[in-house]
Tab-separated table of C-alpha atoms and ligand atoms in Angstrom:
chain	number	residue	atom	x	y	z
A	26	MET	CA	9.157	-9.025	17.968
A	27	SER	CA	10.304	-7.683	21.220
A	28	THR	CA	12.513	-4.678	21.611
A	29	ILE	CA	15.576	-5.156	23.832
A	30	LYS	CA	17.539	-2.727	25.957
A	31	LEU	CA	21.350	-2.620	26.094
A	32	HIS	CA	22.799	-0.064	28.482
A	33	ASP	CA	20.699	3.045	27.832
A	34	LYS	CA	19.508	2.253	24.309
A	35	TYR	CA	16.711	0.220	22.713
A	36	PHE	CA	17.099	-2.144	19.777
A	37	LYS	CA	14.505	-3.925	17.681
A	38	PRO	CA	14.832	-7.120	15.625
A	39	TYR	CA	16.226	-6.436	12.181
A	40	ILE	CA	17.907	-9.394	10.443
A	41	SER	CA	16.839	-12.883	11.501
A	42	LYS	CA	19.205	-15.755	12.132
A	43	ASP	CA	17.667	-17.608	9.166
A	44	LYS	CA	18.483	-14.712	6.880
A	45	ILE	CA	22.042	-14.589	8.235
A	46	ALA	CA	22.414	-18.315	7.604
A	47	VAL	CA	21.410	-17.791	3.971
A	48	LEU	CA	23.963	-14.984	3.616
A	49	THR	CA	26.884	-16.926	5.128
A	50	GLN	CA	26.038	-19.981	3.071
A	51	SER	CA	25.982	-18.079	-0.178
A	52	MET	CA	29.218	-16.237	0.618
A	53	ALA	CA	30.955	-19.514	1.430
A	54	THR	CA	29.726	-21.096	-1.791
A	55	GLN	CA	30.803	-18.167	-3.917
A	56	ILE	CA	34.246	-17.802	-2.353
A	57	ALA	CA	34.899	-21.536	-2.612
A	58	GLU	CA	33.996	-21.358	-6.270
A	59	ASP	CA	36.520	-18.543	-6.792
A	60	CYS	CA	39.257	-20.340	-4.814
A	61	LYS	CA	38.800	-23.713	-6.488
A	62	ASP	CA	42.451	-24.547	-6.928
A	63	GLU	CA	43.917	-23.247	-3.726
A	64	ILE	CA	43.701	-23.313	-0.001
A	65	PRO	CA	42.828	-19.790	1.120
A	66	VAL	CA	43.772	-18.326	4.469
A	67	PHE	CA	40.798	-16.640	6.089
A	68	ILE	CA	41.679	-13.897	8.528
A	69	GLY	CA	38.912	-12.822	10.869
A	70	ILE	CA	39.080	-9.347	12.364
A	71	LEU	CA	38.241	-9.600	16.051
A	72	ASN	CA	36.175	-9.009	18.066
A	73	GLY	CA	32.983	-8.625	16.084
A	74	CYS	CA	33.639	-11.316	13.481
A	75	PHE	CA	33.761	-14.359	15.705
A	76	MET	CA	30.208	-15.609	15.092
A	77	PHE	CA	30.290	-14.873	11.391
A	78	VAL	CA	33.655	-16.611	10.894
A	79	SER	CA	32.502	-19.587	12.894
A	80	ASP	CA	29.353	-20.036	10.777
A	81	PHE	CA	31.099	-19.171	7.519
A	82	ILE	CA	33.885	-21.688	8.075
A	83	ARG	CA	31.385	-24.434	8.832
A	84	GLN	CA	29.736	-23.742	5.485
A	85	TYR	CA	33.042	-23.639	3.590
A	86	PRO	CA	33.028	-26.836	1.571
A	87	THR	CA	36.746	-27.447	0.919
A	88	ASP	CA	40.125	-27.094	2.642
A	89	CYS	CA	40.953	-23.741	4.145
A	90	GLU	CA	42.960	-22.190	6.960
A	91	VAL	CA	41.632	-19.786	9.559
A	92	SER	CA	43.303	-17.257	11.749
A	93	PHE	CA	42.282	-14.163	13.684
A	94	VAL	CA	43.822	-10.764	14.181
A	95	LYS	CA	42.971	-7.770	16.251
A	96	LEU	CA	43.910	-4.183	15.652
A	97	ALA	CA	45.220	-2.683	18.869
A	98	SER	CA	45.634	1.077	19.102
A	99	TYR	CA	47.827	2.712	21.698
A	100	GLU	CA	49.384	6.089	22.311
A	101	GLY	CA	52.920	6.217	20.883
A	102	THR	CA	55.452	8.961	21.384
A	103	LYS	CA	54.513	12.525	20.617
A	104	SER	CA	55.947	12.245	17.137
A	105	THR	CA	54.251	8.943	16.251
A	106	GLY	CA	50.820	9.816	17.736
A	107	THR	CA	48.351	6.932	17.896
A	108	VAL	CA	49.944	3.715	16.726
A	109	SER	CA	48.003	0.765	15.356
A	110	GLU	CA	49.390	-2.694	15.553
A	111	LEU	CA	48.011	-5.995	14.368
A	112	VAL	CA	48.031	-8.553	17.116
A	113	GLY	CA	47.928	-12.264	16.411
A	114	ILE	CA	49.408	-12.639	12.974
A	115	ASN	CA	52.037	-15.386	13.170
A	116	GLU	CA	51.620	-17.222	9.877
A	117	ASP	CA	53.920	-16.797	6.918
A	118	LEU	CA	51.517	-15.551	4.261
A	119	THR	CA	54.057	-15.349	1.460
A	120	GLY	CA	52.478	-16.474	-1.791
A	121	ARG	CA	49.088	-17.198	-0.189
A	122	THR	CA	45.581	-16.108	-1.093
A	123	VAL	CA	44.426	-14.187	1.950
A	124	ILE	CA	40.781	-13.292	2.493
A	125	ILE	CA	39.935	-10.844	5.243
A	126	LEU	CA	36.618	-11.656	6.921
A	127	GLU	CA	34.772	-8.711	8.429
A	128	ASP	CA	31.432	-8.694	10.202
A	129	ILE	CA	30.670	-5.145	9.092
A	130	ILE	CA	32.346	-2.407	7.099
A	131	ASP	CA	31.125	1.141	7.576
A	132	THR	CA	33.622	3.990	7.054
A	133	GLY	CA	36.406	1.504	6.300
A	134	GLY	CA	38.945	3.268	8.546
A	135	THR	CA	40.064	0.198	10.512
A	136	LEU	CA	39.931	-2.002	7.466
A	137	GLN	CA	42.249	0.302	5.537
A	138	LYS	CA	44.930	-0.038	8.232
A	139	ILE	CA	44.588	-3.814	8.269
A	140	TYR	CA	44.579	-4.011	4.505
A	141	ASP	CA	47.793	-1.974	4.262
A	142	ILE	CA	49.567	-4.203	6.774
A	143	PHE	CA	48.663	-7.348	4.809
A	144	LYS	CA	49.490	-5.738	1.493
A	145	ASN	CA	53.039	-5.297	2.768
A	146	GLN	CA	53.411	-9.041	3.244
A	147	LYS	CA	54.205	-10.864	0.042
A	148	VAL	CA	50.751	-12.397	-0.385
A	149	LYS	CA	49.602	-13.758	-3.735
A	150	SER	CA	46.286	-11.980	-3.520
A	151	LEU	CA	44.391	-10.121	-0.865
A	152	LYS	CA	40.607	-10.012	-0.817
A	153	ILE	CA	37.967	-8.636	1.491
A	154	ALA	CA	34.684	-10.308	2.418
A	155	THR	CA	32.165	-8.704	4.728
A	156	LEU	CA	28.848	-9.924	6.020
A	157	PHE	CA	27.363	-6.416	6.238
A	158	PHE	CA	28.310	-3.302	4.338
A	159	LYS	CA	27.152	0.294	4.691
A	160	PRO	CA	27.702	1.775	1.223
A	161	THR	CA	26.517	5.267	2.154
A	162	VAL	CA	29.247	5.822	4.750
A	163	PHE	CA	32.136	3.893	3.175
A	164	LYS	CA	34.861	6.432	2.438
A	165	LYS	CA	37.798	4.366	1.124
A	166	GLU	CA	38.886	3.207	-2.292
A	167	LEU	CA	39.388	-0.384	-1.137
A	168	PRO	CA	37.901	-3.133	-3.273
A	169	ILE	CA	35.284	-5.084	-1.293
A	170	ASP	CA	35.210	-8.434	-3.079
A	171	TYR	CA	32.345	-10.139	-1.303
A	172	ILE	CA	29.351	-8.536	0.421
A	173	GLY	CA	26.704	-10.514	2.281
A	174	LEU	CA	24.203	-7.665	2.579
A	175	SER	CA	24.311	-3.901	2.071
A	176	ILE	CA	22.423	-2.042	4.776
A	177	PRO	CA	21.532	1.600	5.466
A	178	ASP	CA	23.592	3.574	7.963
A	179	GLU	CA	21.852	2.402	11.112
A	180	PHE	CA	23.505	1.232	14.288
A	181	ILE	CA	23.211	-2.540	14.622
A	182	VAL	CA	24.101	-5.068	17.295
A	183	GLY	CA	24.021	-8.832	17.708
A	184	TYR	CA	25.679	-11.794	16.036
A	185	GLY	CA	29.057	-10.688	17.393
A	186	LEU	CA	28.468	-6.951	17.077
A	187	ASP	CA	28.251	-4.921	20.246
A	188	TYR	CA	27.068	-1.710	21.763
A	189	ASN	CA	29.662	-0.881	24.437
A	190	ASN	CA	30.480	-4.587	24.760
A	191	LEU	CA	26.904	-5.805	25.153
A	192	GLY	CA	24.821	-7.591	22.541
A	193	ARG	CA	27.478	-9.837	21.014
A	194	ASN	CA	25.703	-12.986	22.199
A	195	LEU	CA	22.440	-12.284	20.322
A	196	ASP	CA	21.946	-14.793	17.525
A	197	SER	CA	20.361	-12.283	15.153
A	198	ILE	CA	20.819	-8.625	14.274
A	199	TYR	CA	18.981	-5.821	16.037
A	200	LYS	CA	18.946	-2.173	15.083
A	201	ILE	CA	18.755	0.853	17.285
A	202	THR	CA	15.371	2.386	17.832
A	203	THR	CA	14.110	5.329	19.790
A	204	GLN	CA	10.791	3.555	19.912
A	205	GLN	CA	10.072	1.574	23.035
A	206	MET	CA	6.485	0.599	22.393
A	207	THR	CA	4.715	-1.703	20.000
A	208	ASN	CA	1.641	0.100	18.730
A	209	ILE	CA	-0.896	-1.658	16.588
A	210	VAL	CA	-4.025	-0.389	14.916
A	211	LEU	CA	-6.545	-3.195	14.675
A	212	PHE	CA	-8.686	-2.354	11.719
A	213	GLY	CA	-11.805	-3.610	10.025
A	214	PRO	CA	-15.508	-2.877	9.607
A	215	PRO	CA	-17.964	-3.103	12.523
A	216	GLY	CA	-18.327	-6.713	13.632
A	217	ALA	CA	-15.047	-7.891	12.087
A	218	GLY	CA	-13.901	-9.217	15.450
A	219	LYS	CA	-11.518	-6.457	16.470
A	220	GLY	CA	-12.607	-6.452	20.116
A	221	THR	CA	-12.391	-10.228	20.460
A	222	GLN	CA	-8.968	-10.426	18.882
A	223	ALA	CA	-7.667	-7.395	20.768
A	224	GLU	CA	-8.506	-9.080	24.081
A	225	LEU	CA	-6.531	-12.184	23.084
A	226	LEU	CA	-3.591	-10.265	21.630
A	227	LYS	CA	-3.230	-7.846	24.527
A	228	ASN	CA	-2.531	-10.757	26.875
A	229	LYS	CA	-0.188	-12.458	24.472
A	230	TYR	CA	1.907	-9.333	23.830
A	231	ASN	CA	1.362	-7.520	27.106
A	232	LEU	CA	-0.178	-4.478	25.428
A	233	VAL	CA	-2.896	-2.094	26.566
A	234	HIS	CA	-6.133	-2.391	24.605
A	235	ILE	CA	-7.953	0.860	23.918
A	236	SER	CA	-11.365	0.498	22.333
A	237	THR	CA	-12.847	3.933	21.675
A	238	GLY	CA	-16.311	2.357	21.400
A	239	ASP	CA	-15.888	0.787	24.866
A	240	VAL	CA	-14.683	4.057	26.357
A	241	PHE	CA	-17.712	5.854	24.908
A	242	ARG	CA	-20.074	3.162	26.223
A	243	PHE	CA	-18.454	3.379	29.660
A	244	ASN	CA	-19.019	7.139	29.640
A	245	ILE	CA	-22.615	6.755	28.515
A	246	LYS	CA	-23.274	4.262	31.297
A	247	ASN	CA	-21.818	6.656	33.837
A	248	GLN	CA	-23.637	9.579	32.277
A	249	THR	CA	-20.533	11.736	32.019
A	250	GLU	CA	-20.479	14.866	29.915
A	251	LEU	CA	-18.567	12.986	27.258
A	252	GLY	CA	-21.057	10.133	27.379
A	253	ILE	CA	-24.050	12.426	26.965
A	254	LEU	CA	-22.398	14.073	23.983
A	255	ALA	CA	-21.355	10.811	22.329
A	256	LYS	CA	-24.695	9.072	22.835
A	257	SER	CA	-26.594	11.074	20.235
A	258	TYR	CA	-24.072	10.139	17.549
A	259	MET	CA	-23.660	6.520	18.564
A	260	ASP	CA	-27.399	5.926	18.733
A	261	HIS	CA	-27.646	6.667	15.046
A	262	GLY	CA	-24.508	4.790	14.093
A	263	ASP	CA	-22.753	8.063	13.248
A	264	LEU	CA	-19.169	8.805	14.141
A	265	VAL	CA	-18.549	11.000	17.158
A	266	PRO	CA	-16.804	14.260	16.080
A	267	ASP	CA	-13.060	13.908	15.556
A	268	GLN	CA	-11.817	16.378	18.126
A	269	VAL	CA	-13.877	14.798	20.900
A	270	THR	CA	-12.607	11.336	20.004
A	271	ILE	CA	-8.992	12.422	19.578
A	272	ASN	CA	-8.921	14.146	22.981
A	273	MET	CA	-10.419	11.105	24.606
A	274	LEU	CA	-7.887	8.806	22.949
A	275	LYS	CA	-4.972	10.972	24.052
A	276	ALA	CA	-6.234	10.901	27.626
A	277	GLU	CA	-6.452	7.091	27.504
A	278	VAL	CA	-2.869	6.817	26.230
A	279	GLU	CA	-1.587	9.231	28.888
A	280	LYS	CA	-3.277	7.142	31.583
A	281	ASN	CA	-1.084	4.227	30.508
A	282	ALA	CA	2.228	5.995	29.997
A	283	ASP	CA	4.230	2.961	31.162
A	284	ALA	CA	2.626	0.522	28.725
A	285	ASN	CA	4.687	-1.724	26.432
A	286	GLY	CA	2.445	-0.489	23.676
A	287	PHE	CA	-1.164	-0.236	22.594
A	288	ILE	CA	-3.721	-2.024	20.524
A	289	PHE	CA	-5.949	0.675	19.102
A	290	ASP	CA	-9.349	-0.804	18.348
A	291	GLY	CA	-11.855	1.430	16.592
A	292	PHE	CA	-9.352	4.252	16.317
A	293	PRO	CA	-8.390	5.926	14.027
A	294	ARG	CA	-11.590	5.969	11.999
A	295	THR	CA	-10.927	9.062	9.889
A	296	THR	CA	-7.892	10.529	8.181
A	297	SER	CA	-7.741	13.403	10.606
A	298	GLN	CA	-7.747	10.944	13.532
A	299	ALA	CA	-4.915	9.002	11.883
A	300	GLU	CA	-2.902	12.191	11.381
A	301	ALA	CA	-3.532	13.280	14.955
A	302	LEU	CA	-2.422	9.869	16.212
A	303	ASP	CA	0.823	9.991	14.198
A	304	ALA	CA	1.612	13.498	15.467
A	305	PHE	CA	0.774	12.583	19.046
A	306	LEU	CA	2.919	9.440	19.030
A	307	SER	CA	5.825	11.112	17.306
A	308	GLU	CA	5.984	13.726	20.079
A	309	LYS	CA	6.754	10.768	22.333
A	310	GLY	CA	9.369	9.246	20.003
A	311	GLU	CA	6.833	6.545	19.164
A	312	THR	CA	5.042	5.411	16.046
A	313	ILE	CA	2.410	2.999	14.792
A	314	ASN	CA	4.189	-0.245	13.908
A	315	GLY	CA	1.407	-1.521	11.752
A	316	MET	CA	-2.257	-1.484	10.900
A	317	ILE	CA	-3.639	-5.003	10.898
A	318	ALA	CA	-6.958	-5.346	9.116
A	319	LEU	CA	-9.488	-8.100	9.673
A	320	GLU	CA	-11.035	-8.723	6.286
A	321	VAL	CA	-14.633	-9.989	6.363
A	322	SER	CA	-17.422	-9.564	3.807
A	323	GLU	CA	-20.277	-7.200	4.646
A	324	ASP	CA	-23.101	-9.758	4.429
A	325	LEU	CA	-21.445	-11.964	6.988
A	326	LEU	CA	-20.983	-8.943	9.226
A	327	VAL	CA	-24.659	-7.936	9.301
A	328	GLU	CA	-25.537	-11.433	10.510
A	329	ARG	CA	-22.788	-11.356	13.107
A	330	LEU	CA	-23.838	-7.939	14.427
A	331	LEU	CA	-27.529	-8.870	14.700
A	332	GLU	CA	-26.496	-11.998	16.632
A	333	ARG	CA	-24.239	-9.909	18.884
A	334	GLY	CA	-27.095	-7.442	19.457
A	335	LYS	CA	-29.206	-10.221	20.958
A	336	VAL	CA	-26.637	-10.940	23.698
A	337	SER	CA	-24.739	-7.676	24.202
A	338	GLY	CA	-27.743	-5.406	24.459
A	339	ARG	CA	-26.010	-2.862	22.215
A	340	THR	CA	-28.828	-0.914	20.591
A	341	ASP	CA	-26.672	-0.042	17.569
A	342	ASP	CA	-26.343	-3.788	16.891
A	343	GLN	CA	-30.082	-4.493	16.991
A	344	ASP	CA	-31.366	-2.401	14.151
A	345	GLU	CA	-30.353	-3.211	10.590
A	346	SER	CA	-30.653	0.412	9.447
A	347	LYS	CA	-28.208	1.538	12.162
A	348	ILE	CA	-25.865	-1.242	11.182
A	349	ARG	CA	-26.071	-0.192	7.526
A	350	ASN	CA	-25.325	3.380	8.555
A	351	ARG	CA	-22.217	2.236	10.426
A	352	PHE	CA	-21.037	0.450	7.294
A	353	ASN	CA	-21.722	3.580	5.346
A	354	GLU	CA	-19.622	5.601	7.794
A	355	TYR	CA	-16.920	2.942	7.536
A	356	ASN	CA	-16.897	2.861	3.755
A	357	THR	CA	-16.952	6.617	3.268
A	358	LYS	CA	-14.679	7.780	6.104
A	359	THR	CA	-12.670	4.888	7.507
A	360	ALA	CA	-11.844	2.487	4.686
A	361	ILE	CA	-9.474	5.043	3.107
A	362	LEU	CA	-7.146	4.572	6.053
A	363	LYS	CA	-5.989	1.449	4.269
A	364	ASP	CA	-4.273	3.790	1.788
A	365	PHE	CA	-2.970	6.014	4.579
A	366	TYR	CA	-1.080	3.125	6.170
A	367	THR	CA	-0.210	1.398	2.892
A	368	GLU	CA	1.706	4.517	1.887
A	369	GLN	CA	3.780	4.104	5.028
A	370	ASN	CA	4.263	0.368	4.302
A	371	LYS	CA	2.317	-0.391	7.444
A	372	TYR	CA	-0.842	-2.061	6.169
A	373	PHE	CA	-1.307	-5.784	6.742
A	374	GLY	CA	-4.497	-7.595	5.800
A	375	ALA	CA	-5.621	-10.834	7.458
A	376	ASP	CA	-8.533	-13.115	6.695
A	377	GLY	CA	-11.032	-12.469	9.498
A	378	VAL	CA	-13.257	-15.485	8.763
A	379	GLY	CA	-12.800	-18.767	10.608
A	380	ASP	CA	-12.014	-20.132	14.021
A	381	ILE	CA	-11.163	-17.409	16.591
A	382	ASN	CA	-7.862	-19.018	17.585
A	383	GLU	CA	-6.884	-19.518	13.967
A	384	ILE	CA	-7.460	-15.820	13.333
A	385	THR	CA	-5.355	-14.952	16.395
A	386	LYS	CA	-2.562	-17.043	14.890
A	387	ARG	CA	-2.824	-15.149	11.599
A	388	LEU	CA	-2.617	-11.830	13.425
A	389	SER	CA	0.266	-12.991	15.640
A	390	ALA	CA	2.236	-14.039	12.581
A	391	ILE	CA	1.962	-10.451	11.352
A	392	ILE	CA	2.761	-8.869	14.721
A	393	ASP	CA	5.870	-11.038	15.041
A	394	THR	CA	7.302	-9.407	11.922
A	395	LEU	CA	6.711	-5.813	13.011
B	19	AMP	P1	-17.418	0.300	18.085
B	19	AMP	O1	-17.623	-0.252	19.447
B	19	AMP	O2	-15.970	0.421	17.728
B	19	AMP	O3	-18.209	-0.395	17.040
B	19	AMP	O4	-17.927	1.803	18.135
B	19	AMP	C1	-19.284	2.118	18.406
B	19	AMP	C2	-19.585	3.573	18.080
B	19	AMP	O5	-18.745	4.450	18.865
B	19	AMP	C3	-19.323	3.995	16.649
B	19	AMP	O6	-20.396	3.647	15.805
B	19	AMP	C4	-19.178	5.501	16.824
B	19	AMP	O7	-20.415	6.131	17.011
B	19	AMP	C5	-18.416	5.609	18.136
B	19	AMP	N1	-16.942	5.580	17.884
B	19	AMP	C6	-16.065	4.616	18.266
B	19	AMP	N2	-14.821	4.910	17.864
B	19	AMP	C7	-14.899	6.070	17.190
B	19	AMP	C8	-13.971	6.887	16.515
B	19	AMP	N3	-12.674	6.540	16.420
B	19	AMP	N4	-14.399	8.022	15.928
B	19	AMP	C9	-15.694	8.389	16.015
B	19	AMP	N5	-16.630	7.671	16.600
B	19	AMP	C10	-16.252	6.507	17.206
């Protein structure tokens, strides 16, 4: 899940090593099928291809040869300009089936030069196989015979690919991100267990937990202006007005500017809070990674809240009519946020019934994919 830093830039996990293994395996199987009656010569284009070629070759089921080349560019004379030369090609490829192995093809500029050099040798056939391909930026007419995975035009590192020489040793692919934080909205009706789970998850992922309900209660206890204002709403189980809550939330985030990210618990509770949160985070180059909802039926929740009211002393947990009003607020104003985040592909539901640690595991499994 974690974002990494290489030089001055941040990268987040993108393509797992398991997924890469599936891609290399299927490319090897397909190419072997097409080269049934011959021994192909695979030519890896250094540096980026070394991990891919190594894994690919191990999956290749029949005889094959492997070699590597590198395109070196240097300044020639004034009239020749920049000269490109292939370094490392010693084999006689006359009459052979040659398959170029690339880790990634984007514009195709380098590949075109390499392709032309091989075309000039008297090979029987020349093919190109690439693990990753960026179709939207590819500018050449070259035939790409085998593609592991087409990806959007995003800068990626890992599995041999580098950013200014770093990142080649990562065993999976990461993509560049301006986002440095992991921000999670923990969602669910009153009593779903958001506070309990947030406490466990904040330690596990080193995140700051902001519970708007807790901040309000702290202010009420200390009889601040904010507390006095919020109390009248909270006592009835009504929502505190949006602008008051949004300002308070922003102040809490600003207090923790160095955080790895936040678990928002009890916020947002209305569409306008969700919109304000998106706008506020985007000013910082950040975003919500996902809304994780604890799903629990209402009947179970009333019981849970009345039980909690006996120990916590929370007056809004002790009176069934206040509890019902909070559900009403939730169902009429908050539940629609499921759609808000679903539209952004950021909604993840989890069963909130069962053993506390089991539920933490369910939530962690979701967080690990964000
Ligand atoms: P909670 O501890 O999350 O159950 O919140 C307790 C009460 O605090 C709610 O019933 C509301 O009155 C108030 N509150 C907490 N978060 C918000 C919010 N995001 N918007 C408005 N009111 C809130």
